[in-house]
PDB file of C-alpha atoms in Angstrom:
ATOM      1  CA  MET W   1      -0.097  -0.051   0.070  1.00 45.00           C
ATOM      2  CA  HIS W   2       0.893   3.652  -0.501  1.00 47.00           C
ATOM      3  CA  ALA W   3       1.757   5.830   2.414  1.00 48.00           C
ATOM      4  CA  PHE W   4      -0.145   9.147   2.723  1.00 47.00           C
ATOM      5  CA  VAL W   5       1.991  11.980   1.455  1.00 46.00           C
ATOM      6  CA  PRO W   6       0.929  15.441   2.374  1.00 51.00           C
ATOM      7  CA  VAL W   7       0.184  17.603  -0.676  1.00 51.00           C
ATOM      8  CA  ARG W   8       1.963  20.926   0.222  1.00 51.00           C
ATOM      9  CA  PRO W   9       5.514  19.479   0.143  1.00 48.00           C
ATOM     10  CA  ALA W  10       4.696  17.615  -3.057  1.00 47.00           C
ATOM     11  CA  ILE W  11       3.679  20.847  -4.985  1.00 50.00           C
ATOM     12  CA  ARG W  12       6.675  23.045  -4.058  1.00 52.00           C
ATOM     13  CA  ILE W  13       8.833  24.259  -6.927  1.00 46.00           C
ATOM     14  CA  ASP W  14      12.488  24.671  -6.842  1.00 45.00           C
ATOM     15  CA  ALA W  15      13.255  28.430  -7.282  1.00 44.00           C
ATOM     16  CA  SER W  16      16.392  27.724  -9.241  1.00 43.00           C
ATOM     17  CA  ALA W  17      14.465  25.599 -11.733  1.00 40.00           C
ATOM     18  CA  ALA W  18      11.401  27.625 -12.062  1.00 46.00           C
ATOM     19  CA  ARG W  19      11.367  30.853 -14.174  1.00 52.00           C
ATOM     20  CA  ALA W  20       9.309  34.014 -13.089  1.00 55.00           C
ATOM     21  CA  GLY W  21       6.014  33.590 -14.967  1.00 64.00           C
ATOM     22  CA  PRO W  22       2.293  33.849 -14.046  1.00 65.00           C
ATOM     23  CA  ASP W  23       2.276  30.306 -12.492  1.00 63.00           C
ATOM     24  CA  ARG W  24       5.345  31.063 -10.390  1.00 71.00           C
ATOM     25  CA  THR W  25       3.896  34.549  -9.298  1.00 78.00           C
ATOM     26  CA  ALA W  26       0.543  32.660  -8.310  1.00 75.00           C
ATOM     27  CA  LEU W  27       2.543  30.234  -6.124  1.00 77.00           C
ATOM     28  CA  GLU W  28       4.619  33.013  -4.614  1.00 82.00           C
ATOM     29  CA  THR W  29       1.366  34.911  -3.886  1.00 79.00           C
ATOM     30  CA  ALA W  30      -0.128  31.880  -2.257  1.00 78.00           C
ATOM     31  CA  ARG W  31       2.989  31.366  -0.199  1.00 81.00           C
ATOM     32  CA  LEU W  32       3.043  35.085   0.986  1.00 84.00           C
ATOM     33  CA  THR W  33      -0.740  35.276   1.944  1.00 84.00           C
ATOM     34  CA  ARG W  34      -0.787  31.784   3.473  1.00 84.00           C
ATOM     35  CA  GLN W  35      -3.331  30.430   1.077  1.00 82.00           C
ATOM     36  CA  PRO W  36      -3.356  26.889  -0.294  1.00 80.00           C
ATOM     37  CA  PRO W  37      -1.330  26.874  -3.660  1.00 77.00           C
ATOM     38  CA  TRP W  38      -4.127  25.128  -5.448  1.00 78.00           C
ATOM     39  CA  GLN W  39      -6.492  27.892  -4.630  1.00 81.00           C
ATOM     40  CA  THR W  40      -4.314  30.483  -6.474  1.00 82.00           C
ATOM     41  CA  LEU W  41      -3.649  28.077  -9.316  1.00 81.00           C
ATOM     42  CA  GLY W  42      -7.397  27.689  -9.653  1.00 84.00           C
ATOM     43  CA  GLN W  43      -7.734  31.456  -9.957  1.00 84.00           C
ATOM     44  CA  LEU W  44      -4.945  31.902 -12.473  1.00 83.00           C
ATOM     45  CA  GLY W  45      -6.521  29.248 -14.501  1.00 84.00           C
ATOM     46  CA  THR W  46      -9.802  31.095 -14.437  1.00 85.00           C
ATOM     47  CA  GLU W  47      -8.132  34.408 -15.200  1.00 85.00           C
ATOM     48  CA  LEU W  48      -6.117  32.936 -18.079  1.00 84.00           C
ATOM     49  CA  GLY W  49      -8.848  30.843 -19.323  1.00 85.00           C
ATOM     50  CA  VAL W  50      -6.905  27.694 -19.140  1.00 82.00           C
ATOM     51  CA  THR W  51      -9.202  24.986 -18.264  1.00 83.00           C
ATOM     52  CA  GLU W  52      -6.480  22.458 -17.602  1.00 81.00           C
ATOM     53  CA  LEU W  53      -4.960  24.533 -14.963  1.00 81.00           C
ATOM     54  CA  THR W  54      -8.445  24.818 -13.324  1.00 83.00           C
ATOM     55  CA  GLU W  55      -8.929  21.197 -13.329  1.00 82.00           C
ATOM     56  CA  LEU W  56      -5.421  20.457 -11.989  1.00 81.00           C
ATOM     57  CA  ALA W  57      -6.296  23.035  -9.027  1.00 82.00           C
ATOM     58  CA  ALA W  58      -9.577  21.223  -8.530  1.00 82.00           C
ATOM     59  CA  SER W  59      -7.931  17.729  -8.295  1.00 79.00           C
ATOM     60  CA  ILE W  60      -5.254  18.931  -5.800  1.00 78.00           C
ATOM     61  CA  THR W  61      -7.903  20.672  -3.762  1.00 79.00           C
ATOM     62  CA  LEU W  62      -9.806  17.486  -3.588  1.00 76.00           C
ATOM     63  CA  ALA W  63      -6.600  15.584  -2.589  1.00 74.00           C
ATOM     64  CA  GLY W  64      -5.790  18.244   0.013  1.00 67.00           C
ATOM     65  CA  THR W  65      -9.143  18.357   1.693  1.00 67.00           C
ATOM     66  CA  GLU W  66     -10.506  14.794   1.216  1.00 67.00           C
ATOM     67  CA  GLY W  67      -7.325  12.821   1.029  1.00 65.00           C
ATOM     68  CA  ALA W  68      -7.957  11.462  -2.352  1.00 61.00           C
ATOM     69  CA  ARG W  69      -5.269   9.692  -4.342  1.00 73.00           C
ATOM     70  CA  VAL W  70      -3.567  12.440  -6.252  1.00 73.00           C
ATOM     71  CA  ARG W  71      -1.400  10.029  -8.366  1.00 77.00           C
ATOM     72  CA  ALA W  72      -4.228   8.051  -9.861  1.00 77.00           C
ATOM     73  CA  SER W  73      -6.169  11.279 -10.366  1.00 75.00           C
ATOM     74  CA  LEU W  74      -3.501  13.167 -12.188  1.00 78.00           C
ATOM     75  CA  ALA W  75      -2.385  10.041 -14.207  1.00 82.00           C
ATOM     76  CA  ALA W  76      -5.986   9.723 -15.561  1.00 80.00           C
ATOM     77  CA  LYS W  77      -6.138  13.465 -16.313  1.00 81.00           C
ATOM     78  CA  SER W  78      -2.858  13.573 -17.982  1.00 83.00           C
ATOM     79  CA  ALA W  79      -3.877  10.581 -20.000  1.00 88.00           C
ATOM     80  CA  ALA W  80      -7.148  12.303 -21.149  1.00 86.00           C
ATOM     81  CA  MET W  81      -5.237  15.516 -22.117  1.00 85.00           C
ATOM     82  CA  ARG W  82      -2.754  13.501 -24.080  1.00 91.00           C
ATOM     83  CA  ALA W  83      -5.448  11.806 -25.906  1.00 93.00           C
ATOM     84  CA  ARG W  84      -7.104  15.019 -26.570  1.00 90.00           C
ATOM     85  CA  GLN W  85      -4.059  16.561 -27.914  1.00 92.00           C
ATOM     86  CA  LEU W  86      -3.317  13.434 -30.041  1.00 96.00           C
ATOM     87  CA  ALA W  87      -6.991  13.799 -31.541  1.00 95.00           C
ATOM     88  CA  GLU W  88      -6.509  17.411 -32.266  1.00 94.00           C
ATOM     89  CA  ALA W  89      -3.250  16.615 -34.005  1.00 95.00           C
ATOM     90  CA  GLU W  90      -4.753  13.935 -36.061  1.00 96.00           C
ATOM     91  CA  ALA W  91      -7.735  16.268 -36.990  1.00 95.00           C
ATOM     92  CA  GLY W  92      -5.077  18.932 -38.137  1.00 94.00           C
ATOM     93  CA  ALA W  93      -3.284  16.201 -40.143  1.00 94.00           C
ATOM     94  CA  GLN W  94      -6.460  14.995 -41.802  1.00 93.00           C
ATOM     95  CA  ALA W  95      -7.429  18.567 -42.726  1.00 93.00           C
ATOM     96  CA  ALA W  96      -4.011  19.177 -44.489  1.00 91.00           C
ATOM     97  CA  THR W  97      -4.360  15.829 -46.388  1.00 90.00           C
ATOM     98  CA  GLU W  98      -7.723  16.923 -47.617  1.00 90.00           C
ATOM     99  CA  ARG W  99      -6.278  20.383 -48.582  1.00 91.00           C
ATOM    100  CA  MET W 100      -3.531  18.683 -50.549  1.00 92.00           C
ATOM    101  CA  SER W 101      -5.825  16.384 -52.595  1.00 91.00           C
ATOM    102  CA  LEU W 102      -6.765  19.016 -55.330  1.00 92.00           C
ATOM    103  CA  PRO W 103      -3.084  19.963 -55.845  1.00 92.00           C
ATOM    104  CA  LEU W 104      -2.071  16.361 -56.090  1.00 93.00           C
ATOM    105  CA  VAL W 105      -4.651  15.660 -58.753  1.00 94.00           C
ATOM    106  CA  VAL W 106      -3.479  18.648 -60.879  1.00 95.00           C
ATOM    107  CA  LEU W 107       0.064  17.434 -60.523  1.00 95.00           C
ATOM    108  CA  PHE W 108      -0.911  13.920 -61.669  1.00 95.00           C
ATOM    109  CA  ALA W 109      -2.902  15.378 -64.676  1.00 95.00           C
ATOM    110  CA  GLY W 110       0.134  17.521 -65.514  1.00 95.00           C
ATOM    111  CA  PHE W 111       2.455  14.365 -65.356  1.00 95.00           C
ATOM    112  CA  LEU W 112       0.023  12.541 -67.545  1.00 94.00           C
ATOM    113  CA  ALA W 113      -0.066  15.334 -70.073  1.00 93.00           C
ATOM    114  CA  LEU W 114       3.660  15.612 -70.129  1.00 93.00           C
ATOM    115  CA  ILE W 115       4.238  11.851 -70.621  1.00 93.00           C
ATOM    116  CA  GLY W 116       1.115  11.463 -72.985  1.00 93.00           C
ATOM    117  CA  TYR W 117       1.834  14.450 -75.210  1.00 92.00           C
ATOM    118  CA  PRO W 118       4.497  12.982 -77.300  1.00 90.00           C
ATOM    119  CA  ALA W 119       2.750   9.892 -77.752  1.00 89.00           C
ATOM    120  CA  ILE W 120      -0.593  11.493 -78.863  1.00 90.00           C
ATOM    121  CA  ILE W 121       1.352  13.665 -81.310  1.00 91.00           C
ATOM    122  CA  HIS W 122       3.097  10.819 -82.776  1.00 90.00           C
ATOM    123  CA  VAL W 123      -0.256   9.040 -83.494  1.00 90.00           C
ATOM    124  CA  ILE W 124      -1.872  12.122 -84.778  1.00 90.00           C
ATOM    125  CA  ASN W 125       1.155  12.776 -87.177  1.00 90.00           C
ATOM    126  CA  GLY W 126       1.153   9.099 -88.384  1.00 82.00           C
ATOM    127  CA  ILE W 127      -2.259   9.386 -89.524  1.00 72.00           C
TER     128      ILE W 127
END
């Protein structure tokens, strides 16, 4: 069985590894105001319109207040996000393939004309 690990130490960010950005500022604000970090991450997600950040904050809130399993929840959420990103990439690739069908047909027709023209002229001149 897994031992219970407090959430606060698990989400600390090493200051030397993190760059000063909105997420770092939100975590610093949470530390200075003595609020839970997941609360400010949720607010940041709402302000920026990043639903993934809001969902992450909700998952961590659940873990911090209810003692839910963070690892399983985050693994499922990350798998869902990866699947969605893969579906978006495949949809973009499919759209690009459809856009390329007309130029490909025109190129093939030009190739056939280039190859067939000498044969057709030879047949016409031979008659």
